[in-house]
Short mmCIF file of C-alpha atoms and ligand atoms in Angstrom, two decimals:
data_model
loop_
_atom_site.label_atom_id
_atom_site.label_comp_id
_atom_site.label_asym_id
_atom_site.label_seq_id
_atom_site.Cartn_x
_atom_site.Cartn_y
_atom_site.Cartn_z
CA MET A 1 15.83 -2.40 18.37
CA TYR A 2 14.42 1.14 18.55
CA ASN A 3 11.85 2.15 21.16
CA PHE A 4 8.29 2.10 19.90
CA THR A 5 4.63 2.28 20.82
CA TYR A 6 2.51 -0.33 19.12
CA HIS A 7 -1.16 0.51 19.21
CA VAL A 8 -3.49 -0.59 16.42
CA PRO A 9 -7.01 0.11 17.60
CA THR A 10 -8.71 -1.17 14.42
CA ARG A 11 -11.23 -3.93 15.07
CA ILE A 12 -10.72 -6.45 12.30
CA ASN A 13 -13.69 -8.59 11.31
CA PHE A 14 -12.20 -11.23 9.07
CA GLY A 15 -13.86 -13.90 6.97
CA LYS A 16 -16.78 -14.85 4.82
CA GLY A 17 -19.88 -12.90 5.80
CA ALA A 18 -17.97 -10.45 8.00
CA ILE A 19 -19.87 -7.60 6.34
CA SER A 20 -22.67 -8.23 8.83
CA HIS A 21 -20.47 -6.24 11.24
CA LEU A 22 -21.37 -3.07 9.35
CA SER A 23 -24.26 -2.87 11.80
CA GLU A 24 -21.59 -1.66 14.26
CA LEU A 25 -21.54 1.70 12.47
CA ALA A 26 -24.64 2.56 14.46
CA GLU A 27 -22.38 3.07 17.48
CA SER A 28 -21.02 6.23 15.78
CA GLY A 29 -24.38 7.71 14.85
CA SER A 30 -26.98 7.47 12.12
CA LYS A 31 -25.49 9.45 9.21
CA ALA A 32 -22.54 8.13 7.21
CA LEU A 33 -20.64 9.15 4.12
CA LEU A 34 -20.24 6.09 1.88
CA VAL A 35 -17.09 6.41 -0.25
CA TYR A 36 -16.37 4.11 -3.19
CA GLY A 37 -14.54 3.93 -6.48
CA GLY A 38 -15.48 3.40 -10.11
CA GLY A 39 -18.26 0.89 -9.58
CA SER A 40 -16.70 -2.54 -8.94
CA ILE A 41 -18.71 -2.75 -5.71
CA LYS A 42 -21.95 -2.41 -7.66
CA ARG A 43 -20.97 -5.11 -10.16
CA ASN A 44 -20.03 -7.68 -7.51
CA GLY A 45 -22.98 -7.06 -5.19
CA ILE A 46 -21.13 -5.66 -2.16
CA TYR A 47 -22.88 -2.30 -2.52
CA ASP A 48 -26.40 -3.78 -2.26
CA GLU A 49 -25.45 -5.96 0.67
CA ALA A 50 -23.85 -3.06 2.55
CA LEU A 51 -26.83 -0.76 2.01
CA ARG A 52 -29.22 -3.45 3.24
CA ILE A 53 -27.26 -3.98 6.48
CA LEU A 54 -26.84 -0.25 7.09
CA SER A 55 -30.52 0.40 6.53
CA GLU A 56 -31.47 -2.34 8.99
CA ALA A 57 -29.07 -0.79 11.50
CA GLY A 58 -30.70 2.62 11.05
CA VAL A 59 -27.69 4.23 9.34
CA GLN A 60 -28.50 6.55 6.43
CA VAL A 61 -25.88 7.09 3.77
CA THR A 62 -24.81 9.98 1.60
CA GLU A 63 -22.67 8.77 -1.30
CA LEU A 64 -19.37 9.90 -2.75
CA ALA A 65 -18.71 7.73 -5.80
CA GLY A 66 -15.87 7.76 -8.29
CA VAL A 67 -12.72 7.82 -6.17
CA GLU A 68 -9.89 7.39 -8.66
CA PRO A 69 -7.00 4.95 -8.41
CA ASN A 70 -4.32 7.36 -7.13
CA PRO A 71 -7.09 9.33 -5.40
CA ARG A 72 -7.26 13.03 -6.16
CA ILE A 73 -7.41 15.86 -3.66
CA GLN A 74 -10.32 17.32 -5.65
CA THR A 75 -12.40 14.23 -4.79
CA VAL A 76 -11.35 14.48 -1.15
CA ARG A 77 -12.53 18.09 -1.08
CA ARG A 78 -15.96 17.02 -2.42
CA GLY A 79 -16.19 14.46 0.38
CA VAL A 80 -15.26 17.03 3.03
CA ASP A 81 -17.96 19.38 1.70
CA LEU A 82 -20.58 16.61 1.87
CA CYS A 83 -19.65 15.78 5.48
CA ARG A 84 -19.92 19.42 6.50
CA GLN A 85 -23.08 20.25 4.56
CA CYS A 86 -24.99 17.13 5.64
CA GLY A 87 -23.66 16.91 9.21
CA LEU A 88 -22.30 13.40 8.64
CA GLN A 89 -20.98 11.53 11.65
CA MET A 90 -18.67 8.88 10.16
CA VAL A 91 -17.04 7.80 6.91
CA LEU A 92 -17.35 4.30 5.42
CA ALA A 93 -15.00 3.31 2.60
CA ILE A 94 -15.79 0.27 0.47
CA GLY A 95 -12.97 -0.52 -1.93
CA GLY A 96 -9.22 -0.74 -2.30
CA GLY A 97 -6.48 1.44 -0.89
CA SER A 98 -7.40 4.46 -2.98
CA THR A 99 -10.94 4.57 -1.62
CA ILE A 100 -9.85 3.98 1.97
CA ASP A 101 -7.11 6.62 1.70
CA ALA A 102 -9.55 9.18 0.35
CA ALA A 103 -11.99 8.35 3.16
CA LYS A 104 -9.29 8.91 5.78
CA VAL A 105 -8.40 12.39 4.62
CA ILE A 106 -12.09 13.24 4.18
CA ALA A 107 -12.74 12.14 7.78
CA ALA A 108 -9.90 14.31 9.08
CA GLY A 109 -10.68 17.15 6.67
CA ALA A 110 -14.27 17.33 7.90
CA LEU A 111 -12.99 18.38 11.33
CA TYR A 112 -10.15 20.56 10.08
CA ASP A 113 -10.53 24.28 9.64
CA GLY A 114 -8.82 24.68 6.28
CA ASP A 115 -8.04 22.92 3.01
CA PRO A 116 -7.51 19.13 3.34
CA TRP A 117 -4.38 19.39 1.16
CA ASP A 118 -2.73 20.90 4.28
CA LEU A 119 -3.25 17.51 5.97
CA VAL A 120 -1.63 15.72 3.06
CA LEU A 121 1.46 17.91 3.28
CA ASP A 122 1.63 17.72 7.06
CA GLY A 123 -0.04 14.84 8.89
CA SER A 124 0.61 16.45 12.28
CA LYS A 125 -2.15 18.95 11.46
CA ALA A 126 -4.68 16.08 11.49
CA ASN A 127 -5.44 15.72 15.16
CA LYS A 128 -9.05 14.62 14.98
CA ALA A 129 -11.23 12.81 12.48
CA LEU A 130 -14.72 11.40 12.10
CA PRO A 131 -14.73 7.64 12.83
CA ILE A 132 -13.50 5.72 9.77
CA TYR A 133 -14.82 2.30 8.75
CA SER A 134 -13.72 0.19 5.81
CA VAL A 135 -14.76 -2.83 3.79
CA LEU A 136 -11.65 -3.94 1.95
CA THR A 137 -12.03 -5.28 -1.60
CA LEU A 138 -8.40 -5.49 -2.78
CA SER A 139 -5.43 -6.90 -0.84
CA ALA A 140 -2.47 -4.60 -1.26
CA THR A 141 -1.95 -1.39 0.65
CA GLY A 142 -2.81 -2.29 4.25
CA SER A 143 -4.75 0.97 4.51
CA GLU A 144 -7.50 -0.96 6.29
CA MET A 145 -5.31 -1.24 9.38
CA ASP A 146 -2.82 1.62 9.25
CA LYS A 147 -2.71 5.36 9.77
CA PHE A 148 -1.48 6.30 6.30
CA ALA A 149 -3.14 7.84 3.25
CA VAL A 150 -1.63 8.77 -0.09
CA ILE A 151 -3.29 11.57 -2.06
CA THR A 152 -2.48 13.06 -5.45
CA ASP A 153 -2.80 16.47 -7.05
CA MET A 154 -2.17 15.75 -10.74
CA SER A 155 -2.35 19.45 -11.59
CA LYS A 156 0.88 19.87 -9.61
CA ASN A 157 2.31 16.38 -10.27
CA GLU A 158 2.35 15.81 -6.55
CA LYS A 159 1.55 12.61 -4.70
CA TRP A 160 2.34 12.51 -1.00
CA GLY A 161 1.84 10.08 1.81
CA THR A 162 0.51 11.40 5.08
CA GLY A 163 -0.50 9.75 8.31
CA ALA A 164 -1.97 10.43 11.73
CA PRO A 165 -3.23 8.30 14.61
CA CYS A 166 -6.75 9.72 14.10
CA MET A 167 -6.79 8.25 10.58
CA VAL A 168 -6.53 4.62 11.72
CA PRO A 169 -9.84 2.90 10.90
CA THR A 170 -12.11 2.11 13.84
CA MET A 171 -13.28 -1.14 12.25
CA SER A 172 -12.48 -2.93 9.00
CA VAL A 173 -14.25 -5.81 7.31
CA LEU A 174 -11.87 -8.23 5.59
CA ASP A 175 -13.84 -10.79 3.60
CA PRO A 176 -11.47 -12.64 1.26
CA THR A 177 -14.37 -13.61 -1.04
CA TYR A 178 -14.72 -9.91 -1.87
CA THR A 179 -11.37 -10.09 -3.65
CA PHE A 180 -12.41 -12.96 -5.98
CA THR A 181 -13.36 -10.40 -8.64
CA VAL A 182 -10.05 -8.51 -8.56
CA SER A 183 -8.46 -8.64 -12.02
CA ARG A 184 -5.23 -10.52 -12.74
CA ARG A 185 -3.48 -7.21 -13.20
CA GLN A 186 -4.59 -5.76 -9.87
CA THR A 187 -3.95 -9.07 -8.09
CA ALA A 188 -0.36 -8.98 -9.30
CA ALA A 189 0.04 -5.29 -8.46
CA GLY A 190 -1.40 -5.85 -4.99
CA THR A 191 0.98 -8.74 -4.34
CA ALA A 192 3.93 -6.59 -5.44
CA ASP A 193 2.76 -3.78 -3.18
CA MET A 194 2.50 -5.93 -0.05
CA MET A 195 5.89 -7.48 -0.86
CA SER A 196 7.38 -4.03 -1.22
CA HIS A 197 6.01 -2.96 2.17
CA THR A 198 7.66 -6.03 3.65
CA PHE A 199 10.97 -5.29 1.89
CA GLU A 200 10.94 -1.68 3.07
CA ASN A 201 10.75 -2.99 6.64
CA TYR A 202 12.98 -6.03 6.17
CA PHE A 203 16.06 -4.37 4.72
CA THR A 204 17.23 -2.49 7.78
CA ARG A 205 20.51 -1.55 9.38
CA GLU A 206 19.21 -2.66 12.77
CA GLN A 207 20.95 -5.92 13.55
CA ASP A 208 19.06 -7.15 16.61
CA VAL A 209 15.54 -7.27 15.24
CA ASP A 210 15.05 -11.01 14.81
CA VAL A 211 11.34 -10.96 15.60
CA GLN A 212 10.63 -8.43 12.85
CA LYS A 213 12.91 -10.09 10.30
CA GLU A 214 11.52 -13.57 10.89
CA PHE A 215 7.96 -12.21 10.60
CA CYS A 216 8.95 -10.51 7.32
CA GLU A 217 10.40 -13.72 5.91
CA GLY A 218 7.20 -15.59 6.78
CA LEU A 219 5.08 -12.89 5.16
CA LEU A 220 7.22 -12.90 2.02
CA ARG A 221 7.09 -16.70 1.69
CA THR A 222 3.30 -16.54 2.10
CA MET A 223 2.97 -13.86 -0.61
CA VAL A 224 5.27 -15.78 -2.97
CA LYS A 225 3.24 -18.93 -2.39
CA TYR A 226 -0.25 -17.51 -2.73
CA GLY A 227 0.16 -14.67 -5.26
CA PRO A 228 0.45 -17.08 -8.21
CA ILE A 229 -2.40 -19.26 -6.90
CA ALA A 230 -4.72 -16.23 -6.71
CA LEU A 231 -3.71 -15.35 -10.26
CA GLN A 232 -4.54 -18.82 -11.59
CA HIS A 233 -7.57 -19.46 -9.40
CA PRO A 234 -9.17 -16.10 -8.50
CA ASP A 235 -11.71 -17.79 -6.23
CA ASP A 236 -9.25 -19.83 -4.18
CA TYR A 237 -10.27 -18.88 -0.65
CA ALA A 238 -7.02 -19.92 1.03
CA ALA A 239 -4.97 -17.85 -1.39
CA ARG A 240 -7.15 -14.76 -1.08
CA ALA A 241 -7.36 -15.08 2.71
CA ASN A 242 -3.62 -15.45 3.21
CA LEU A 243 -2.84 -12.56 0.88
CA MET A 244 -5.37 -10.36 2.64
CA TRP A 245 -4.04 -10.96 6.14
CA ALA A 246 -0.41 -10.84 5.02
CA ALA A 247 -0.98 -7.44 3.41
CA SER A 248 -2.48 -5.97 6.58
CA ASN A 249 0.40 -7.21 8.70
CA ALA A 250 3.10 -5.98 6.33
CA ILE A 251 2.38 -2.34 7.16
CA ASN A 252 0.45 -2.13 10.44
CA GLY A 253 3.61 -1.72 12.52
CA LEU A 254 4.08 -5.37 13.45
CA VAL A 255 7.19 -5.78 11.28
CA GLY A 256 8.24 -2.16 11.04
CA ASN A 257 8.17 -0.90 14.60
CA GLY A 258 11.55 -1.02 16.27
CA SER A 259 13.26 -1.96 13.08
CA ALA A 260 12.58 0.01 9.96
CA ASN A 261 14.56 2.80 8.40
CA ALA A 262 12.96 5.40 6.15
CA TRP A 263 11.40 3.77 3.11
CA CYS A 264 12.92 4.48 -0.29
CA VAL A 265 11.31 2.48 -3.09
CA HIS A 266 7.95 4.01 -2.16
CA PRO A 267 9.05 7.65 -2.45
CA MET A 268 10.58 6.80 -5.84
CA GLU A 269 7.38 5.11 -7.02
CA HIS A 270 5.16 7.93 -5.78
CA GLU A 271 6.99 10.25 -8.18
CA LEU A 272 6.24 7.89 -11.08
CA SER A 273 2.53 7.88 -10.16
CA ALA A 274 2.51 11.64 -9.62
CA PHE A 275 3.87 12.33 -13.09
CA TYR A 276 2.46 9.42 -15.10
CA ASP A 277 -0.56 8.16 -13.09
CA ILE A 278 0.69 4.56 -13.21
CA THR A 279 -0.51 1.69 -10.99
CA HIS A 280 1.38 1.83 -7.68
CA GLY A 281 2.17 -1.90 -7.46
CA GLU A 282 3.45 -2.03 -11.03
CA GLY A 283 5.82 0.87 -10.40
CA LEU A 284 7.11 -0.87 -7.28
CA ALA A 285 7.67 -4.17 -9.09
CA ILE A 286 9.66 -2.41 -11.82
CA LEU A 287 11.81 -0.42 -9.39
CA THR A 288 12.46 -3.10 -6.75
CA PRO A 289 14.99 -5.33 -8.56
CA ALA A 290 16.76 -2.23 -9.93
CA TRP A 291 16.97 -0.83 -6.40
CA MET A 292 18.22 -4.15 -5.00
CA GLU A 293 21.02 -4.29 -7.55
CA HIS A 294 21.92 -0.67 -6.90
CA VAL A 295 22.31 -1.09 -3.13
CA LEU A 296 24.01 -4.51 -3.17
CA SER A 297 27.53 -4.03 -1.81
CA VAL A 298 29.99 -5.45 0.65
CA ASP A 299 27.94 -3.74 3.38
CA THR A 300 24.61 -5.23 2.39
CA VAL A 301 25.47 -8.57 0.82
CA ALA A 302 24.84 -10.56 3.99
CA ASP A 303 21.29 -9.18 4.22
CA PHE A 304 20.53 -10.09 0.61
CA ALA A 305 22.08 -13.55 1.08
CA ARG A 306 19.86 -14.09 4.12
CA TYR A 307 16.87 -13.04 1.99
CA GLY A 308 17.91 -15.59 -0.65
CA HIS A 309 18.32 -18.39 1.86
CA ARG A 310 15.21 -17.74 3.92
CA VAL A 311 12.68 -16.58 1.35
CA TRP A 312 13.76 -18.38 -1.81
CA GLY A 313 15.45 -21.41 -0.24
CA ILE A 314 18.65 -20.80 -2.23
CA GLN A 315 21.53 -23.03 -1.12
CA GLY A 316 25.16 -21.95 -1.24
CA LEU A 317 27.93 -20.47 0.84
CA ASP A 318 29.03 -17.60 -1.34
CA ASP A 319 27.01 -14.58 -0.20
CA TYR A 320 27.37 -12.67 -3.47
CA ALA A 321 26.21 -15.63 -5.56
CA VAL A 322 23.18 -16.18 -3.30
CA ALA A 323 22.35 -12.45 -3.27
CA HIS A 324 22.47 -12.21 -7.07
CA GLU A 325 20.31 -15.29 -7.42
CA ALA A 326 17.81 -13.87 -4.91
CA ILE A 327 17.50 -10.69 -6.98
CA SER A 328 17.02 -12.81 -10.14
CA LYS A 329 14.30 -14.80 -8.39
CA THR A 330 12.57 -11.57 -7.35
CA ARG A 331 12.68 -10.35 -10.93
CA GLU A 332 11.42 -13.66 -12.30
CA PHE A 333 8.60 -13.74 -9.75
CA PHE A 334 7.26 -10.31 -10.68
CA PHE A 335 7.84 -10.35 -14.42
CA VAL A 336 7.34 -14.01 -15.37
CA THR A 337 5.28 -15.75 -12.68
CA MET A 338 3.00 -12.76 -11.97
CA GLY A 339 3.15 -11.46 -15.56
CA MET A 340 3.83 -7.86 -14.60
CA PRO A 341 5.36 -5.14 -16.78
CA ALA A 342 9.13 -5.26 -16.36
CA THR A 343 10.22 -1.82 -17.51
CA LEU A 344 9.10 1.78 -17.20
CA ARG A 345 8.63 1.83 -20.97
CA GLU A 346 5.97 -0.86 -20.66
CA VAL A 347 3.90 1.43 -18.41
CA GLY A 348 4.25 4.38 -20.76
CA ILE A 349 7.32 6.17 -19.36
CA THR A 350 9.42 6.29 -22.48
CA ASP A 351 12.09 8.91 -21.84
CA GLU A 352 14.16 10.51 -19.10
CA LYS A 353 12.78 14.01 -19.29
CA ASN A 354 11.28 14.09 -15.79
CA PHE A 355 13.90 11.94 -14.05
CA GLU A 356 15.83 14.91 -12.69
CA VAL A 357 12.84 16.61 -11.06
CA MET A 358 11.31 13.34 -9.85
CA ALA A 359 14.61 12.27 -8.30
CA GLN A 360 15.01 15.65 -6.63
CA LYS A 361 11.56 15.32 -5.03
CA ALA A 362 12.10 11.71 -3.92
CA ALA A 363 15.59 12.32 -2.54
CA ASP A 364 14.48 13.90 0.70
CA GLY A 365 12.52 10.80 1.67
CA CYS A 366 15.41 8.48 0.79
CA LYS A 367 18.09 10.17 2.92
CA GLY A 368 17.53 7.99 5.96
CA SER A 369 16.83 4.75 4.14
CA TYR A 370 18.58 1.37 4.49
CA VAL A 371 21.21 2.57 2.05
CA PRO A 372 20.82 6.35 1.87
CA LEU A 373 20.13 7.43 -1.71
CA THR A 374 21.07 10.71 -3.32
CA LYS A 375 19.37 12.33 -6.27
CA ASP A 376 22.01 10.80 -8.55
CA ASP A 377 21.44 7.32 -7.13
CA ILE A 378 17.74 7.68 -7.83
CA ILE A 379 18.33 8.79 -11.40
CA GLN A 380 20.52 5.73 -11.91
CA ILE A 381 17.78 3.47 -10.54
CA PHE A 382 15.17 5.10 -12.81
CA ARG A 383 17.52 4.62 -15.80
CA ALA A 384 18.11 0.97 -14.95
CA ALA A 385 14.32 0.49 -14.74
CA LEU A 386 13.62 2.28 -18.04
O1 NZQ B 1 -12.66 1.85 -8.41
P1 NZQ B 1 -13.25 0.49 -8.49
O2 NZQ B 1 -14.34 0.36 -9.50
O3 NZQ B 1 -13.65 -0.07 -7.14
O4 NZQ B 1 -12.09 -0.48 -9.10
C1 NZQ B 1 -10.84 -0.64 -8.46
C2 NZQ B 1 -9.71 0.10 -9.18
O5 NZQ B 1 -9.97 0.26 -10.54
C3 NZQ B 1 -10.43 -2.08 -8.63
N1 NZQ B 1 -10.99 -2.97 -7.59
C4 NZQ B 1 -10.87 -2.85 -6.26
N2 NZQ B 1 -11.48 -3.88 -5.65
C5 NZQ B 1 -12.00 -4.65 -6.63
C6 NZQ B 1 -11.69 -4.07 -7.87
N3 NZQ B 1 -12.08 -4.61 -9.04
C7 NZQ B 1 -12.81 -5.75 -8.98
N4 NZQ B 1 -13.11 -6.38 -7.83
C8 NZQ B 1 -12.75 -5.85 -6.64
N5 NZQ B 1 -13.05 -6.52 -5.49
O6 NZQ B 1 -9.02 -2.07 -8.54
C9 NZQ B 1 -8.53 -0.85 -9.07
C10 NZQ B 1 -7.43 -0.33 -8.17
O7 NZQ B 1 -7.96 0.06 -6.90
P2 NZQ B 1 -7.07 0.91 -5.89
O8 NZQ B 1 -7.86 1.15 -4.68
O9 NZQ B 1 -6.48 2.08 -6.59
O10 NZQ B 1 -5.84 -0.10 -5.60
P3 NZQ B 1 -4.91 -0.28 -4.34
O11 NZQ B 1 -5.64 -0.95 -3.24
O12 NZQ B 1 -3.70 -0.93 -4.85
O13 NZQ B 1 -4.59 1.21 -3.84
C11 NZQ B 1 -3.57 1.98 -4.45
C12 NZQ B 1 -3.43 3.33 -3.76
O14 NZQ B 1 -3.02 3.18 -2.39
C13 NZQ B 1 -1.83 3.95 -2.15
C14 NZQ B 1 -1.17 3.95 -3.49
O15 NZQ B 1 -0.18 4.93 -3.61
C15 NZQ B 1 -2.34 4.17 -4.41
O16 NZQ B 1 -2.70 5.52 -4.45
N6 NZQ B 1 -1.10 3.38 -1.00
C16 NZQ B 1 -1.62 3.49 0.24
C17 NZQ B 1 -0.97 3.07 1.36
C18 NZQ B 1 -1.53 3.17 2.70
N7 NZQ B 1 -2.68 3.78 2.88
O17 NZQ B 1 -0.95 2.71 3.68
C19 NZQ B 1 0.38 2.47 1.29
C20 NZQ B 1 0.74 2.03 -0.09
O18 NZQ B 1 2.14 1.94 -0.16
C21 NZQ B 1 0.24 2.87 -1.21
O19 NZQ B 1 1.13 3.95 -1.46
ZN1 ZN B 2 2.76 0.52 -1.32
#
């Protein structure tokens, strides 16, 4: 197990009605930037409720609406300008990962002397930020409780993850009822995303990390159990609550610290989003089984067999047979049970023309992964997913 420091200072207020905790923003001042997306929070009433609580707490808001899925640096720059011009003291995101990620880089950008894109390219330049608060409305990314943000510049076909301790939210509201209105498509994509975060941590060369691996297996079984229930019954509280808390714990360091190698399916997916603006969780679902098949070998078969036994309950003594069945089950879960697109073609990527450049860009991030991947490996995985 590697050495690590585990420090997650985010106060989590979990459960029905937890939005009342927005009154705690008053501890950071009286002027907030409210960041949100395309309007779902107005349709489901969260916006009105938040404004009422903030007003009672004496917090005035300036709004930045319209954060895109795959949030753009141009929107982040607008948020930074608003913070500077209006002397705002904190940033409140209400939405999914895209909104929270944008809010994080805005909060750091407001106190950075330069263009916020610098912070996307190099997280170590973000050494202070306005306090960040979030109300989560989509279970997926874990952004509500981690230090990461992923920002896109479509004009350059670049999408990069960054991260800094100052970008960890101060407080996040996790009310599972707020995810009742999430569409089937985004529910499935969110489930695939949280599963992928768990896989990225779970498949590791570290052999003595039982705590992390057992936690991962529990998280994966929970996601496999409740993802389909949330799809069938969007207002099932138990399903939404378990997915929400599982997603936060898949990426907040609990299962990654001390154990994880560099991630690799994520860098590959970020290239797909950077070039084709696809939904992150759908890209991950398409790539994951192709990646699993690509890295299955005599060196990794025991890990995949363990995954089959522990997560899918597959019986059998032959490791290869169990591993192959586990990969089939993963495929079936995403593409049949959760009804997700199964190929790159289905999300509009119909030819190989960008594979070379995308693979080149992803390769750096995949060098230190569970099974190190070269540019050629990545091209093969993209082809298998096509
Ligand atoms: O924009 P609005 O109108 O709010 O609609 C959103 C959006 O269209 C909608 N939505 C959200 N909550 C809803 C809802 N619709 C109805 N009811 C609700 N309660 O869902 C759509 C997708 O939202 P988005 O925020 O883009 O989804 P997600 O949470 O999956 O975030 C994806 C982004 O996060 C990044 C991804 O790369 C992508 O850019 N990631 C961030 C990470 C992190 N910060 O740690 C890690 C992840 O691996 C990921 O890379
Ligand atoms: Zn992800």
